Short mmCIF file of C-alpha atoms in Angstrom, two decimals:
data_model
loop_
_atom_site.label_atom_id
_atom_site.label_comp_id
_atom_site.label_asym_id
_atom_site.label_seq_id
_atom_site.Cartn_x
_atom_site.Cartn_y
_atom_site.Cartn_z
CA UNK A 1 24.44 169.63 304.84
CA UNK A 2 21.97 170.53 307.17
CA UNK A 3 18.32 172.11 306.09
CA UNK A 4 15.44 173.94 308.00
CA UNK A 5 12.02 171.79 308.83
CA UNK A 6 9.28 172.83 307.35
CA UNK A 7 6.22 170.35 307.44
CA UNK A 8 3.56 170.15 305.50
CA UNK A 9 0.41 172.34 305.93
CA UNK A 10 -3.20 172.47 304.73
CA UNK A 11 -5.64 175.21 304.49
CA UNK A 12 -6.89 177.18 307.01
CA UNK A 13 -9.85 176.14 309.09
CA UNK A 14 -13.23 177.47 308.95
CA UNK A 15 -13.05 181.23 310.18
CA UNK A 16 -9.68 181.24 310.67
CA UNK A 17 -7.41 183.91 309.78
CA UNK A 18 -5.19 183.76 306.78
CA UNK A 19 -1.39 184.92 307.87
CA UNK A 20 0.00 187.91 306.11
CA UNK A 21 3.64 188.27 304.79
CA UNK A 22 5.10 190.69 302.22
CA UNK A 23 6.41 188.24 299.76
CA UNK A 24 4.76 185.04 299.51
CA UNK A 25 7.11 182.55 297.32
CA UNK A 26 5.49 180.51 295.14
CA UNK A 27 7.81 177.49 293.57
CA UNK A 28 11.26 176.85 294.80
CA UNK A 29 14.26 175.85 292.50
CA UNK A 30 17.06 177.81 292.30
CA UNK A 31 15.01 180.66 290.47
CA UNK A 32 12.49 180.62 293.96
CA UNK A 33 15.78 179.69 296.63
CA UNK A 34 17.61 183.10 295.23
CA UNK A 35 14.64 185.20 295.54
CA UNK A 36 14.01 183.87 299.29
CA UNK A 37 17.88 184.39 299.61
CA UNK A 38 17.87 188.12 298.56
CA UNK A 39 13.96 188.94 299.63
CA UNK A 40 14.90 187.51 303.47
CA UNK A 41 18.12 189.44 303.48
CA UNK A 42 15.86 192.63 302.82
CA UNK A 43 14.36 191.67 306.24
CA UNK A 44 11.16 191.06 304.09
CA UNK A 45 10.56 187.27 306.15
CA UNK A 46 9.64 185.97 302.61
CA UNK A 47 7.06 182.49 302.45
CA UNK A 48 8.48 180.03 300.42
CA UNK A 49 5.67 177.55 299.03
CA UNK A 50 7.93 174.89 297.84
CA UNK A 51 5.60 172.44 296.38
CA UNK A 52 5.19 168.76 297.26
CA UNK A 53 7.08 165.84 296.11
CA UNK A 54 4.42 163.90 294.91
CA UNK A 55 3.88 166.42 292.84
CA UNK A 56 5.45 166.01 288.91
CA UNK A 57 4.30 169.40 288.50
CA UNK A 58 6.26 171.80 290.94
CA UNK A 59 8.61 169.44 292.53
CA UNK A 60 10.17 171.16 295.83
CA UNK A 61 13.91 172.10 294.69
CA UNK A 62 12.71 171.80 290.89
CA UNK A 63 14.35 169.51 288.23
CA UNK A 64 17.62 169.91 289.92
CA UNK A 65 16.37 167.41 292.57
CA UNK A 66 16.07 164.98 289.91
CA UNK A 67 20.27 165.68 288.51
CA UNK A 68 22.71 163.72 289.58
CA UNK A 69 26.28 165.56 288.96
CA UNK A 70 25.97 169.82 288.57
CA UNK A 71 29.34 170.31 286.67
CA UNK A 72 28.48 174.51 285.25
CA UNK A 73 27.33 175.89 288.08
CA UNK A 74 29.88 178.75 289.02
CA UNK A 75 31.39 177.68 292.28
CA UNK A 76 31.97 174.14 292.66
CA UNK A 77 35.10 173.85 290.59
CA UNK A 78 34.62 169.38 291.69
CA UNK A 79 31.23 169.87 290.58
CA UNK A 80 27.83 169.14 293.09
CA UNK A 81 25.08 167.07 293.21
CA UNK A 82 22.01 168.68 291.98
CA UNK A 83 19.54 167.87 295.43
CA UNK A 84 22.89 168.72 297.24
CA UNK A 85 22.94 172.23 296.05
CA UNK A 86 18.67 172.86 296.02
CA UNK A 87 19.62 171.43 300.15
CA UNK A 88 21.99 174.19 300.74
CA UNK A 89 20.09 177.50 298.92
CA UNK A 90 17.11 176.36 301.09
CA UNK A 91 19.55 175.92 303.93
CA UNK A 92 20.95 179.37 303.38
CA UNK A 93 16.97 181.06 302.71
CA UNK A 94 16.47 180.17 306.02
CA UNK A 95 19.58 181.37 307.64
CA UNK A 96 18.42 184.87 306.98
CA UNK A 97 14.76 184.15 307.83
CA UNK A 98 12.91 182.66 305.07
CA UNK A 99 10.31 180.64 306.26
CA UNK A 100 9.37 177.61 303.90
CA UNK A 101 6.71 175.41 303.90
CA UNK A 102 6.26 172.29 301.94
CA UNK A 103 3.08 172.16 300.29
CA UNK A 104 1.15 172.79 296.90
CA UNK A 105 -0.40 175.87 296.04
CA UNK A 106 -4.10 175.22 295.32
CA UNK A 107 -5.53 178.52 293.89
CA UNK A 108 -4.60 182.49 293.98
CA UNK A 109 -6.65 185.35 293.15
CA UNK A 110 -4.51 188.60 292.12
CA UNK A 111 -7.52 190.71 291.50
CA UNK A 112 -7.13 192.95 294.48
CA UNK A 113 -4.85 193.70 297.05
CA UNK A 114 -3.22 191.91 299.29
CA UNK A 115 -3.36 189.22 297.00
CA UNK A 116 -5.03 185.66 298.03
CA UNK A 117 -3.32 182.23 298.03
CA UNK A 118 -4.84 179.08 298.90
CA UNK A 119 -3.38 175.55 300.59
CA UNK A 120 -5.40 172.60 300.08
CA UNK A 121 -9.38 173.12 299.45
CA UNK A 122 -9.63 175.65 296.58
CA UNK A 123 -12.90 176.20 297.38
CA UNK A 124 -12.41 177.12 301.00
CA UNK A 125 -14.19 180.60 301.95
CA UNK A 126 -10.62 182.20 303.75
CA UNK A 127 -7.07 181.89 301.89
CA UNK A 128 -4.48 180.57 303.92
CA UNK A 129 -2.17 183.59 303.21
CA UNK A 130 -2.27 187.01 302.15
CA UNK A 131 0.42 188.93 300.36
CA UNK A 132 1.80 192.41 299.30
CA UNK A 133 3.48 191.07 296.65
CA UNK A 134 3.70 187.61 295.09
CA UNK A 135 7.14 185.90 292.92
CA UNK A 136 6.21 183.18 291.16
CA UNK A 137 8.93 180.44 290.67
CA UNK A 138 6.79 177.68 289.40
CA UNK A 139 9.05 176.29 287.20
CA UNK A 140 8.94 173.91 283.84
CA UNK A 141 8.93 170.29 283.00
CA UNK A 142 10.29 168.32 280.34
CA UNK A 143 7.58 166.13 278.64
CA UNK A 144 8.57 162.66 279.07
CA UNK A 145 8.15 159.43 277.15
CA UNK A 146 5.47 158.37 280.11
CA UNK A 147 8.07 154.98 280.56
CA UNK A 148 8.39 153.95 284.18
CA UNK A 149 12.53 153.37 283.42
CA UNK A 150 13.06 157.43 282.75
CA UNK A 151 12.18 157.85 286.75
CA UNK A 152 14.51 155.07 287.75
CA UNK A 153 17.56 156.18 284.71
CA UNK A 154 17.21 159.98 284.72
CA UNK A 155 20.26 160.98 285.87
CA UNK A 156 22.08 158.12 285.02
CA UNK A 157 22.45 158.04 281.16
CA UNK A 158 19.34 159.49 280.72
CA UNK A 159 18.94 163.42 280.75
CA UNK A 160 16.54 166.52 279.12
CA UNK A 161 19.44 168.94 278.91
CA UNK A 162 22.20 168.60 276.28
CA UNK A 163 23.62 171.68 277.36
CA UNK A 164 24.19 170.40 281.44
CA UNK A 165 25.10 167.10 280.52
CA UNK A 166 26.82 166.62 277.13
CA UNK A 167 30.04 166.53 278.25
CA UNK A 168 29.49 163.16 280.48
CA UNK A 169 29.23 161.21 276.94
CA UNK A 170 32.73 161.91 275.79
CA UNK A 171 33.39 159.46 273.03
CA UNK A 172 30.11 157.50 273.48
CA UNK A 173 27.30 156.45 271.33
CA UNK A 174 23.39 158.30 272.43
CA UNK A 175 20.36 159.07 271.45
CA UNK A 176 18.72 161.87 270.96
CA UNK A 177 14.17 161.60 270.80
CA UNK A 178 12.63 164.21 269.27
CA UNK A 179 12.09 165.97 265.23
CA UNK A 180 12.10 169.72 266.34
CA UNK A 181 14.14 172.35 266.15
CA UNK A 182 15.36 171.74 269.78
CA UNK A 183 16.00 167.89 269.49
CA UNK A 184 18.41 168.76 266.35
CA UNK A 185 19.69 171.83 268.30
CA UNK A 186 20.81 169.22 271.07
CA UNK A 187 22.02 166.37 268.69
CA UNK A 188 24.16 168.70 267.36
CA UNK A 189 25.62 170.11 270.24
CA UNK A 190 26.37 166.34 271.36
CA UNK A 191 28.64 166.00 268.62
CA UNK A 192 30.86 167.93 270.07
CA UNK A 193 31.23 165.32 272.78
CA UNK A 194 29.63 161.75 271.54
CA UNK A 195 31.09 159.54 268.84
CA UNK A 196 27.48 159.07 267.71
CA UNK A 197 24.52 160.76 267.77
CA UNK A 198 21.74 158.40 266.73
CA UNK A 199 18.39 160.98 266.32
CA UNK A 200 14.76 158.81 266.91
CA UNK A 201 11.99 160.28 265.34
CA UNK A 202 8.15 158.74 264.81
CA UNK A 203 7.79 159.79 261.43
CA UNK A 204 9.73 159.85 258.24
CA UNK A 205 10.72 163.85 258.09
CA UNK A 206 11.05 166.14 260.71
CA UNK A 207 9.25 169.03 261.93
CA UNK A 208 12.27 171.07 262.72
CA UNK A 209 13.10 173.91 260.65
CA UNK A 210 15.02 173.39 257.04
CA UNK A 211 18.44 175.00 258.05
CA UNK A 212 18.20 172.89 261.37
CA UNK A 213 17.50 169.67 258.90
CA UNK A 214 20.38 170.45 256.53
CA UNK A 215 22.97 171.30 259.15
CA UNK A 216 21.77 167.45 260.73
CA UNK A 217 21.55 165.79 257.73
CA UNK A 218 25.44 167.47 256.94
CA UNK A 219 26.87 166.50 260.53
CA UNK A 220 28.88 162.84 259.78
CA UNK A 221 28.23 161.94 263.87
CA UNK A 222 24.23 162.26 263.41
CA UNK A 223 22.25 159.01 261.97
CA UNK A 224 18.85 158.89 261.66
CA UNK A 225 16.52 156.28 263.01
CA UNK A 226 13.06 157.18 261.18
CA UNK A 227 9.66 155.95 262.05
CA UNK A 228 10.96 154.95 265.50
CA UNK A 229 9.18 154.92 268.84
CA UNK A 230 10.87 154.13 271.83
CA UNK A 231 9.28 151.59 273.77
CA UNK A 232 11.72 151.23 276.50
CA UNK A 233 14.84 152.50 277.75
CA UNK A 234 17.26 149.54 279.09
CA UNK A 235 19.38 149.07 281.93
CA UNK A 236 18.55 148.82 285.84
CA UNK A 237 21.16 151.36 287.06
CA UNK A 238 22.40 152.99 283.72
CA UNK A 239 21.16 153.06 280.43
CA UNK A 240 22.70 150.29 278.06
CA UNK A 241 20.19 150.97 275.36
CA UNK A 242 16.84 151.43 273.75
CA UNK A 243 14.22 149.40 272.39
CA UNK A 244 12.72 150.57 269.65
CA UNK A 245 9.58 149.72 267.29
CA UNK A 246 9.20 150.67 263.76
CA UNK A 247 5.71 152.90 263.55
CA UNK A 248 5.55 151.32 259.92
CA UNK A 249 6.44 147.44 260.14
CA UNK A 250 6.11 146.88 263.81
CA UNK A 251 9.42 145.52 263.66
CA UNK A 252 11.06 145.45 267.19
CA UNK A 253 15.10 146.64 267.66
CA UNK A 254 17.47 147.35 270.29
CA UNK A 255 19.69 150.27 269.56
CA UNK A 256 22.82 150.17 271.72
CA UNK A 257 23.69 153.34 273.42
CA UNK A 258 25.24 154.56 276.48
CA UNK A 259 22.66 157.64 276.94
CA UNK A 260 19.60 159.13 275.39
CA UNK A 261 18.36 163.04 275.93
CA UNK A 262 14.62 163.28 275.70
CA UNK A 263 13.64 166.43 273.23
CA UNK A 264 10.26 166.79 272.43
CA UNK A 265 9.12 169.69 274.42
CA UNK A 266 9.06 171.56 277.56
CA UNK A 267 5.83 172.64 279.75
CA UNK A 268 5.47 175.70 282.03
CA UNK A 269 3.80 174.95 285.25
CA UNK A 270 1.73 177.87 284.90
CA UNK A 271 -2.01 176.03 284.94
CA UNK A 272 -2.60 177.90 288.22
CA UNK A 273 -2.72 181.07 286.94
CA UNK A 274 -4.79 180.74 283.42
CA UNK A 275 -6.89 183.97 283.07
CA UNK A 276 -4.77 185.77 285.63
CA UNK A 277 -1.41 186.18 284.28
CA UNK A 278 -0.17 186.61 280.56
CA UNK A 279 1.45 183.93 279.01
CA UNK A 280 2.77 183.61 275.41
CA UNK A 281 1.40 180.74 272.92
CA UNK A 282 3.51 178.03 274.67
CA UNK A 283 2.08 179.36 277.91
CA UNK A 284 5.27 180.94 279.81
CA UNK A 285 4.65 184.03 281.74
CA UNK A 286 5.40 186.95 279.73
CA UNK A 287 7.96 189.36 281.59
CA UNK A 288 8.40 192.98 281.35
CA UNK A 289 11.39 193.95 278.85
CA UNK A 290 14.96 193.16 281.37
CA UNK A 291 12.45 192.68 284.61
CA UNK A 292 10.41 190.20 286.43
CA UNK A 293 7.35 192.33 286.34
CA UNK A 294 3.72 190.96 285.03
CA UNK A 295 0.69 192.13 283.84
CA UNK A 296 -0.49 192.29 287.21
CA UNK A 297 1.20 194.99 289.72
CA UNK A 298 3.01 193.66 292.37
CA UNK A 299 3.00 190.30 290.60
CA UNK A 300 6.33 188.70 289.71
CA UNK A 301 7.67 185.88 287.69
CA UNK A 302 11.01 184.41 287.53
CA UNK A 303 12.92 181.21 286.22
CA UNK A 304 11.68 178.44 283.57
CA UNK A 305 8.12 179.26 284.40
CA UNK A 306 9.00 182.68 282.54
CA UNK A 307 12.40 181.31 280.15
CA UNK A 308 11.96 179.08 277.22
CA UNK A 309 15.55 179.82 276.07
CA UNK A 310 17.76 179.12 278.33
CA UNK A 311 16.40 177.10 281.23
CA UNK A 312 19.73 176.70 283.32
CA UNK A 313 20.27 176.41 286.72
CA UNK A 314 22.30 179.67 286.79
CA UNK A 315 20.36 182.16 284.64
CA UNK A 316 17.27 180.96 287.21
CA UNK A 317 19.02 181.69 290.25
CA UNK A 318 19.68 185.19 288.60
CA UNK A 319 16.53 185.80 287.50
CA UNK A 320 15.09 185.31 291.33
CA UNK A 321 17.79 187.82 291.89
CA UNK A 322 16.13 190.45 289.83
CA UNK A 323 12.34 189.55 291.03
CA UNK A 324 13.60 189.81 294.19
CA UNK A 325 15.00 193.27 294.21
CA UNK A 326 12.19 194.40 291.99
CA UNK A 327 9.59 193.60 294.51
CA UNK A 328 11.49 195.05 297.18
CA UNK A 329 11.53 198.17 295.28
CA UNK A 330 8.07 197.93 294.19
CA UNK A 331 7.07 197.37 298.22
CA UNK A 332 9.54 200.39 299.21
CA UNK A 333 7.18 202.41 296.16
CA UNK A 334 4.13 201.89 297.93
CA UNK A 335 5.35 203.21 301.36
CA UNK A 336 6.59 206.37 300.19
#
């Protein structure tokens, strides 16, 4: 697998000139990789701002860098390795002329045209780019347990998507964290796969909606571990089980299982554009109706930073199809 080099950059220098592109990418992941794909084989030379990896927040190649095996992906009939496939999209972005460049966006200002985006000092007088029109492909996180062992075991028994990797856990016993709609949403899809679905919640009812309780409560695979914490997940190179810590009695456990699927929320990385762009109450971008469009012209969004339902690899990559051909129609608009 071979991929371009980009290397990292900073802003621009005092009085120097900020470069000026057409598209200016901002986020990678499949969603931002299939808009460089389709924007560079408009001959737009599309900007790629992949983000930086010390960064939990926009992670170049998005959460796919941290997957192990990609089993749904259309394609790959052996399945692929999640950084494997981010490696070759970028690989193939910059076949057809994508240029991408690993750093963090700092601060943007949409007010006017061509819209402003800052490297490095936020505060610096000159942006270091200019743009006709901007995607963003920012991307979401799962909130985490904040336990050093989910960085080390993610990927290996340990996982925020039911959906992508449910069907690795074939007659096992899990976990699933969480008391929400979603967490009982994914326990019950695991059925379909696990012998057990053990569901670990801090309190002693959930929040999750009363059909979603009754259908858990009814499934004969789910048990309930109430007023549970997790304190630790166990195992060096695979998860061999939990310890837990009763919120009541302070009574310590271990509860043996094989994986556990972290479900108590997901967050938009969408803090750099607060008071620029609309988001709904859980702060996604808002979208127009069946487009990538925004509030602000020439503006668009695409992939988990705009999709709370169903964050997958594939309906990202399509979505940074359709922001890519809408801002190459929107840029063709303007020149007519």
């Amino acid at each position: 697998m071979s991929e371009p080099v980009s290397e990292p950059v900073s802003g621009p220098v005092s009085g120097q000139v900020a470069s000026h592109r057409e598209i200016v990418i901002i986020g990678s992941g499949p969603a931002g990789l299939t808009a460089a794909i389709y924007a560079a084989r408009a001959n737009l030379a599309p900007l790629v701002i992949e983000g930086e990896p010390s960064s939990n927040s926009d992670q170049p190649g998005g959460q796919l860098m941290l997957t192990t095996e990609v089993e749904n992906f259309p394609g790959f009939p052996e399945g692929v390795m999640g950084p494997q496939l981010m490696g070759d999209m970028r690989a193939q972005a910059a076949r057809f002329g994508a240029e991408i460049v690993t750093a963090k966006v700092s601060r943007v200002d949409f007010a006017e045209r061509p819209f402003r985006v800052w490297i490095g000092d936020p505060d610096a007088a000159e942006p270091t780019h200019t743009a006709d029109a901007v995607i963003v492909s920012t991307g979401a996180r799962s909130v985490m347990l904040g336990l050093e062992a989910e960085q080390r075991l993610i990927g290996h028994g340990l996982s925020t998507c039911a959906t992508c990797d449910g069907f690795f856990f074939r007659d096992q016993e899990i976990a699933v964290v969480g008391g929400g709609d979603s967490a009982l949403e994914e326990a019950g899809f695991l059925t379909k796969f696990a012998s057990k679905v053990t569901l670990i919640h801090r309190r002693d009812e959930l929040r999750a909606s009363k059909i979603m309780q009754q259908r858990a409560i009814d499934n004969p695979r789910i048990e309930f571990a109430w007023n549970s914490t997790v304190d630790d997940v166990l195992g060096e190179s695979k998860v061999e089980g939990l310890a837990l810590r009763d919120t009541v009695t302070d009574e310590k456990r271990v509860l043996p299982v094989t994986g556990v699927f972290i479900a108590i929320g997901h967050r938009p990385n969408t803090d750099l554009f607060s008071g620029i762009l609309d988001m709904d109450e859980a702060g996604y971008l808002v979208t127009g109706a069946d487009r990538s469009t925004t509030n602000v012209d020439g503006v668009f969004a695409c992939g988990d930073v705009q999709d709370h339902t169903y964050r997958q690899a594939i309906t990202a990559a399509a979505s940074g199809c359709m922001a890519a051909i809408d801002a190459e129609r929107w840029l063709e608009s303007r020149t007519d």
